[in-house]
PDB file of C-alpha atoms and ligand atoms in Angstrom:
ATOM      1  CA  MET A 170     109.844  89.756 102.019  1.00  0.00           C
ATOM      2  CA  THR A 171     107.753  88.272 104.843  1.00  0.00           C
ATOM      3  CA  THR A 172     104.548  90.145 105.531  1.00  0.00           C
ATOM      4  CA  ARG A 173     104.328  91.257 109.149  1.00  0.00           C
ATOM      5  CA  VAL A 174     100.799  91.241 110.538  1.00  0.00           C
ATOM      6  CA  LEU A 175      99.543  92.577 113.856  1.00  0.00           C
ATOM      7  CA  VAL A 176      96.470  90.757 115.170  1.00  0.00           C
ATOM      8  CA  ALA A 177      94.996  92.975 117.902  1.00  0.00           C
ATOM      9  CA  TYR A 178      91.834  92.174 119.826  1.00  0.00           C
ATOM     10  CA  GLY A 179      89.482  93.476 122.506  1.00  0.00           C
ATOM     11  CA  SER A 180      88.186  90.675 124.710  1.00  0.00           C
ATOM     12  CA  ARG A 181      86.575  90.617 128.153  1.00  0.00           C
ATOM     13  CA  HIS A 182      86.342  86.893 128.876  1.00  0.00           C
ATOM     14  CA  GLY A 183      88.887  85.378 126.508  1.00  0.00           C
ATOM     15  CA  SER A 184      86.856  83.871 123.676  1.00  0.00           C
ATOM     16  CA  THR A 185      87.764  86.641 121.208  1.00  0.00           C
ATOM     17  CA  ALA A 186      91.385  86.236 122.278  1.00  0.00           C
ATOM     18  CA  GLY A 187      91.047  82.578 121.263  1.00  0.00           C
ATOM     19  CA  ILE A 188      89.795  83.559 117.808  1.00  0.00           C
ATOM     20  CA  ALA A 189      92.666  86.043 117.430  1.00  0.00           C
ATOM     21  CA  GLU A 190      95.202  83.341 118.381  1.00  0.00           C
ATOM     22  CA  GLN A 191      93.745  81.018 115.784  1.00  0.00           C
ATOM     23  CA  ILE A 192      93.949  83.738 113.124  1.00  0.00           C
ATOM     24  CA  GLY A 193      97.584  84.376 114.096  1.00  0.00           C
ATOM     25  CA  ALA A 194      98.461  80.671 113.899  1.00  0.00           C
ATOM     26  CA  THR A 195      96.858  80.341 110.451  1.00  0.00           C
ATOM     27  CA  LEU A 196      98.632  83.441 109.127  1.00  0.00           C
ATOM     28  CA  ARG A 197     101.947  82.003 110.361  1.00  0.00           C
ATOM     29  CA  ALA A 198     101.197  78.659 108.703  1.00  0.00           C
ATOM     30  CA  ASP A 199     100.651  80.627 105.487  1.00  0.00           C
ATOM     31  CA  GLY A 200     104.064  82.282 105.711  1.00  0.00           C
ATOM     32  CA  CYS A 201     103.287  85.598 107.424  1.00  0.00           C
ATOM     33  CA  GLU A 202     104.906  86.849 110.613  1.00  0.00           C
ATOM     34  CA  ALA A 203     102.022  87.412 113.001  1.00  0.00           C
ATOM     35  CA  ASP A 204     101.935  88.888 116.497  1.00  0.00           C
ATOM     36  CA  VAL A 205      98.728  88.440 118.487  1.00  0.00           C
ATOM     37  CA  VAL A 206      98.354  91.180 121.095  1.00  0.00           C
ATOM     38  CA  PRO A 207      95.539  92.551 123.301  1.00  0.00           C
ATOM     39  CA  ALA A 208      94.424  95.852 121.726  1.00  0.00           C
ATOM     40  CA  GLY A 209      95.015  97.645 125.028  1.00  0.00           C
ATOM     41  CA  LYS A 210      98.699  96.728 124.891  1.00  0.00           C
ATOM     42  CA  ALA A 211      99.438  96.973 121.170  1.00  0.00           C
ATOM     43  CA  GLU A 212     101.556 100.027 120.419  1.00  0.00           C
ATOM     44  CA  ASP A 213     103.872  99.695 117.454  1.00  0.00           C
ATOM     45  CA  VAL A 214     101.502  99.584 114.512  1.00  0.00           C
ATOM     46  CA  ALA A 215     104.122 101.228 112.306  1.00  0.00           C
ATOM     47  CA  ASP A 216     106.235  98.040 112.559  1.00  0.00           C
ATOM     48  CA  TYR A 217     103.595  96.022 110.689  1.00  0.00           C
ATOM     49  CA  ASP A 218     102.575  95.751 107.047  1.00  0.00           C
ATOM     50  CA  ALA A 219      98.950  94.934 107.857  1.00  0.00           C
ATOM     51  CA  VAL A 220      96.571  94.755 110.818  1.00  0.00           C
ATOM     52  CA  VAL A 221      93.755  92.406 111.782  1.00  0.00           C
ATOM     53  CA  LEU A 222      91.623  94.038 114.487  1.00  0.00           C
ATOM     54  CA  GLY A 223      88.857  92.210 116.302  1.00  0.00           C
ATOM     55  CA  GLY A 224      86.399  93.046 119.043  1.00  0.00           C
ATOM     56  CA  ALA A 225      83.978  91.138 121.222  1.00  0.00           C
ATOM     57  CA  LEU A 226      80.475  92.602 120.982  1.00  0.00           C
ATOM     58  CA  TYR A 227      78.875  93.902 124.161  1.00  0.00           C
ATOM     59  CA  ALA A 228      75.480  95.618 123.968  1.00  0.00           C
ATOM     60  CA  GLY A 229      75.914  96.235 120.262  1.00  0.00           C
ATOM     61  CA  ARG A 230      79.392  97.738 120.482  1.00  0.00           C
ATOM     62  CA  TRP A 231      82.926  96.518 120.248  1.00  0.00           C
ATOM     63  CA  HIS A 232      84.881  95.988 123.448  1.00  0.00           C
ATOM     64  CA  GLY A 233      86.392  99.363 124.479  1.00  0.00           C
ATOM     65  CA  ASP A 234      90.006  98.259 123.952  1.00  0.00           C
ATOM     66  CA  ALA A 235      89.325  97.576 120.253  1.00  0.00           C
ATOM     67  CA  ARG A 236      87.506 100.919 119.824  1.00  0.00           C
ATOM     68  CA  ARG A 237      90.263 102.874 121.544  1.00  0.00           C
ATOM     69  CA  PHE A 238      92.948 101.079 119.539  1.00  0.00           C
ATOM     70  CA  ALA A 239      91.201 102.091 116.312  1.00  0.00           C
ATOM     71  CA  ARG A 240      90.972 105.717 117.507  1.00  0.00           C
ATOM     72  CA  ARG A 241      94.556 105.858 118.739  1.00  0.00           C
ATOM     73  CA  HIS A 242      96.058 104.373 115.581  1.00  0.00           C
ATOM     74  CA  GLY A 243      93.551 105.631 113.013  1.00  0.00           C
ATOM     75  CA  GLY A 244      96.192 107.332 110.846  1.00  0.00           C
ATOM     76  CA  GLU A 245      98.519 104.330 110.699  1.00  0.00           C
ATOM     77  CA  LEU A 246      95.626 101.959 110.119  1.00  0.00           C
ATOM     78  CA  ALA A 247      94.329 104.000 107.209  1.00  0.00           C
ATOM     79  CA  ASP A 248      97.785 103.667 105.619  1.00  0.00           C
ATOM     80  CA  ARG A 249      97.901  99.859 105.530  1.00  0.00           C
ATOM     81  CA  PRO A 250      95.630  96.902 104.790  1.00  0.00           C
ATOM     82  CA  VAL A 251      93.188  96.421 107.662  1.00  0.00           C
ATOM     83  CA  PHE A 252      90.835  93.489 108.232  1.00  0.00           C
ATOM     84  CA  LEU A 253      88.194  93.576 110.966  1.00  0.00           C
ATOM     85  CA  PHE A 254      86.314  90.882 112.797  1.00  0.00           C
ATOM     86  CA  SER A 255      83.624  90.894 115.451  1.00  0.00           C
ATOM     87  CA  SER A 256      82.766  88.043 117.746  1.00  0.00           C
ATOM     88  CA  GLY A 257      79.411  87.832 119.414  1.00  0.00           C
ATOM     89  CA  PRO A 258      76.291  85.991 118.337  1.00  0.00           C
ATOM     90  CA  ILE A 259      75.353  83.260 120.806  1.00  0.00           C
ATOM     91  CA  ASP A 260      73.641  81.181 118.140  1.00  0.00           C
ATOM     92  CA  ASP A 261      74.618  79.721 114.787  1.00  0.00           C
ATOM     93  CA  SER A 262      73.685  82.820 112.748  1.00  0.00           C
ATOM     94  CA  ALA A 263      77.337  83.642 111.991  1.00  0.00           C
ATOM     95  CA  THR A 264      77.912  80.129 110.632  1.00  0.00           C
ATOM     96  CA  ARG A 265      74.721  80.125 108.555  1.00  0.00           C
ATOM     97  CA  GLY A 266      75.431  83.441 106.808  1.00  0.00           C
ATOM     98  CA  GLU A 267      77.036  86.859 106.920  1.00  0.00           C
ATOM     99  CA  VAL A 268      76.136  88.809 110.066  1.00  0.00           C
ATOM    100  CA  PRO A 269      76.525  92.508 109.241  1.00  0.00           C
ATOM    101  CA  PRO A 270      78.730  94.660 111.472  1.00  0.00           C
ATOM    102  CA  ALA A 271      77.191  96.621 114.349  1.00  0.00           C
ATOM    103  CA  PRO A 272      76.579 100.249 113.281  1.00  0.00           C
ATOM    104  CA  GLY A 273      79.620 101.608 115.147  1.00  0.00           C
ATOM    105  CA  VAL A 274      81.863  98.940 113.655  1.00  0.00           C
ATOM    106  CA  LYS A 275      80.497  99.670 110.183  1.00  0.00           C
ATOM    107  CA  ARG A 276      81.362 103.364 110.589  1.00  0.00           C
ATOM    108  CA  LEU A 277      84.815 102.434 111.825  1.00  0.00           C
ATOM    109  CA  ALA A 278      85.378 100.117 108.870  1.00  0.00           C
ATOM    110  CA  ALA A 279      84.519 102.968 106.504  1.00  0.00           C
ATOM    111  CA  ARG A 280      86.761 105.421 108.345  1.00  0.00           C
ATOM    112  CA  LEU A 281      89.741 103.059 108.285  1.00  0.00           C
ATOM    113  CA  GLY A 282      89.121 101.918 104.737  1.00  0.00           C
ATOM    114  CA  ALA A 283      89.049  98.336 106.039  1.00  0.00           C
ATOM    115  CA  ARG A 284      89.239  95.705 103.338  1.00  0.00           C
ATOM    116  CA  GLU A 285      86.776  93.423 105.075  1.00  0.00           C
ATOM    117  CA  HIS A 286      84.682  92.766 108.118  1.00  0.00           C
ATOM    118  CA  VAL A 287      83.481  89.373 109.277  1.00  0.00           C
ATOM    119  CA  THR A 288      81.396  88.295 112.273  1.00  0.00           C
ATOM    120  CA  PHE A 289      82.210  85.066 114.079  1.00  0.00           C
ATOM    121  CA  GLY A 290      80.013  83.374 116.655  1.00  0.00           C
ATOM    122  CA  GLY A 291      80.809  84.042 120.298  1.00  0.00           C
ATOM    123  CA  SER A 292      80.808  82.039 123.481  1.00  0.00           C
ATOM    124  CA  VAL A 293      78.905  82.229 126.749  1.00  0.00           C
ATOM    125  CA  THR A 294      79.256  79.185 128.969  1.00  0.00           C
ATOM    126  CA  THR A 295      79.021  78.241 132.635  1.00  0.00           C
ATOM    127  CA  GLU A 296      82.582  79.601 132.880  1.00  0.00           C
ATOM    128  CA  THR A 297      81.500  83.112 131.785  1.00  0.00           C
ATOM    129  CA  PRO A 298      81.098  85.416 134.782  1.00  0.00           C
ATOM    130  CA  GLY A 299      78.245  87.909 135.176  1.00  0.00           C
ATOM    131  CA  TRP A 300      74.489  88.034 135.630  1.00  0.00           C
ATOM    132  CA  PHE A 301      73.570  88.167 131.924  1.00  0.00           C
ATOM    133  CA  ALA A 302      75.738  85.174 131.102  1.00  0.00           C
ATOM    134  CA  ARG A 303      74.265  83.212 134.020  1.00  0.00           C
ATOM    135  CA  GLN A 304      70.710  83.943 132.851  1.00  0.00           C
ATOM    136  CA  LEU A 305      71.533  82.958 129.282  1.00  0.00           C
ATOM    137  CA  VAL A 306      73.068  79.654 130.331  1.00  0.00           C
ATOM    138  CA  ARG A 307      70.294  78.933 132.846  1.00  0.00           C
ATOM    139  CA  ARG A 308      67.683  79.340 130.098  1.00  0.00           C
ATOM    140  CA  GLY A 309      69.573  76.939 127.874  1.00  0.00           C
ATOM    141  CA  HIS A 310      70.789  79.587 125.403  1.00  0.00           C
ATOM    142  CA  GLY A 311      74.491  79.474 126.182  1.00  0.00           C
ATOM    143  CA  GLY A 312      77.187  77.704 124.224  1.00  0.00           C
ATOM    144  CA  ASP A 313      80.432  78.102 122.362  1.00  0.00           C
ATOM    145  CA  PHE A 314      79.440  79.196 118.858  1.00  0.00           C
ATOM    146  CA  ARG A 315      82.942  79.915 117.624  1.00  0.00           C
ATOM    147  CA  ASP A 316      83.554  78.031 114.411  1.00  0.00           C
ATOM    148  CA  PRO A 317      87.249  77.130 114.091  1.00  0.00           C
ATOM    149  CA  GLU A 318      86.867  76.056 110.469  1.00  0.00           C
ATOM    150  CA  ARG A 319      85.308  79.357 109.466  1.00  0.00           C
ATOM    151  CA  VAL A 320      87.959  81.330 111.392  1.00  0.00           C
ATOM    152  CA  ARG A 321      90.735  79.349 109.707  1.00  0.00           C
ATOM    153  CA  SER A 322      89.232  79.764 106.289  1.00  0.00           C
ATOM    154  CA  TRP A 323      88.903  83.546 106.734  1.00  0.00           C
ATOM    155  CA  ALA A 324      92.509  83.795 107.952  1.00  0.00           C
ATOM    156  CA  HIS A 325      93.712  81.840 104.887  1.00  0.00           C
ATOM    157  CA  HIS A 326      91.802  84.291 102.763  1.00  0.00           C
ATOM    158  CA  VAL A 327      93.463  87.265 104.536  1.00  0.00           C
ATOM    159  CA  ALA A 328      96.907  85.704 103.978  1.00  0.00           C
ATOM    160  CA  ALA A 329      96.137  85.175 100.280  1.00  0.00           C
ATOM    161  CA  ASP A 330      94.922  88.762  99.921  1.00  0.00           C
ATOM    162  CA  LEU A 331      98.129  90.072 101.551  1.00  0.00           C
ATOM    163  CA  GLU A 332     100.286  87.891  99.353  1.00  0.00           C
ATOM    164  CA  GLU A 333      98.559  89.311  96.314  1.00  0.00           C
ATOM    165  CA  THR A 334      99.078  92.868  97.630  1.00  0.00           C
ATOM    166  CA  GLU A 335     102.772  92.133  98.152  1.00  0.00           C
ATOM    167  CA  SER A 336     103.234  90.917  94.601  1.00  0.00           C
ATOM    168  CA  ASP A 337     101.439  93.933  93.026  1.00  0.00           C
TER     169      ASP A 337
HETATM  170  C1  FMN B 525      76.600  91.198 128.925  1.00  0.00           C
HETATM  171  C2  FMN B 525      76.798  90.657 127.533  1.00  0.00           C
HETATM  172  C3  FMN B 525      76.372  91.416 126.444  1.00  0.00           C
HETATM  173  C4  FMN B 525      76.519  90.916 125.130  1.00  0.00           C
HETATM  174  N1  FMN B 525      76.093  91.663 124.060  1.00  0.00           N
HETATM  175  C5  FMN B 525      76.198  91.160 122.801  1.00  0.00           C
HETATM  176  C6  FMN B 525      75.739  91.897 121.662  1.00  0.00           C
HETATM  177  O1  FMN B 525      75.243  93.013 121.754  1.00  0.00           O
HETATM  178  N2  FMN B 525      75.851  91.322 120.439  1.00  0.00           N
HETATM  179  C7  FMN B 525      76.392  90.077 120.258  1.00  0.00           C
HETATM  180  O2  FMN B 525      76.443  89.592 119.124  1.00  0.00           O
HETATM  181  N3  FMN B 525      76.883  89.373 121.321  1.00  0.00           N
HETATM  182  C8  FMN B 525      76.788  89.880 122.569  1.00  0.00           C
HETATM  183  N4  FMN B 525      77.265  89.172 123.646  1.00  0.00           N
HETATM  184  C9  FMN B 525      77.996  87.919 123.412  1.00  0.00           C
HETATM  185  C10 FMN B 525      79.515  88.180 123.471  1.00  0.00           C
HETATM  186  O3  FMN B 525      79.911  89.012 122.411  1.00  0.00           O
HETATM  187  C11 FMN B 525      80.226  86.837 123.383  1.00  0.00           C
HETATM  188  O4  FMN B 525      80.030  86.176 124.606  1.00  0.00           O
HETATM  189  C12 FMN B 525      81.689  86.954 123.078  1.00  0.00           C
HETATM  190  O5  FMN B 525      82.188  85.674 122.760  1.00  0.00           O
HETATM  191  C13 FMN B 525      82.463  87.575 124.230  1.00  0.00           C
HETATM  192  O6  FMN B 525      83.813  87.665 123.888  1.00  0.00           O
HETATM  193  P1  FMN B 525      84.988  87.646 124.991  1.00  0.00           P
HETATM  194  O7  FMN B 525      84.930  86.294 125.679  1.00  0.00           O
HETATM  195  O8  FMN B 525      86.213  87.804 124.168  1.00  0.00           O
HETATM  196  O9  FMN B 525      84.748  88.777 125.920  1.00  0.00           O
HETATM  197  C14 FMN B 525      77.127  89.654 124.937  1.00  0.00           C
HETATM  198  C15 FMN B 525      77.565  88.901 126.056  1.00  0.00           C
HETATM  199  C16 FMN B 525      77.400  89.380 127.336  1.00  0.00           C
HETATM  200  C17 FMN B 525      77.886  88.540 128.498  1.00  0.00           C
END
């Protein structure tokens, strides 16, 4: 039977949405059915065999939509395989090694019994609105630090893990 995966994400400026779309596309290429949905709009968790939940990091916390989704669906999430990702660092730290989850995300991962958490680099560019983003870019610290190869490789790994679960 095809594994149905919900990929839900909390994103303010779209870069985390881009990561979620890439995860969805990779899962589909690996034979899963994957729906990629903003966490604020995702409702029917019970329809899925597994969930990938991701949040953009703002001031050391996940975007509110991702946090609220986890709260709202805590029971259903605890009942199925859950994989978490954060997107944030505006440098290459997430490509060089494992960036541990923010404390709130770590607690959430424990509460949900998440199988994994991974941090991907984030993006702040001249297109990103807001004072903080403008300052960052002006000082030469902006950039798109998402790493498509790393995202793809993690999504392949999730698909393989789910396939193994299915065959148990
Ligand atoms: C105001 C602001 C605060 C941020 N705080 C953090 C943070 O605490 N930790 C982190 O790793 N990245 C932080 N970032 C970087 C964002 O997580 C990054 O830009 C991410 O790609 C945003 O995702 P989005 O485009 O989906 O909203 C911050 C960015 C902004 C603009």
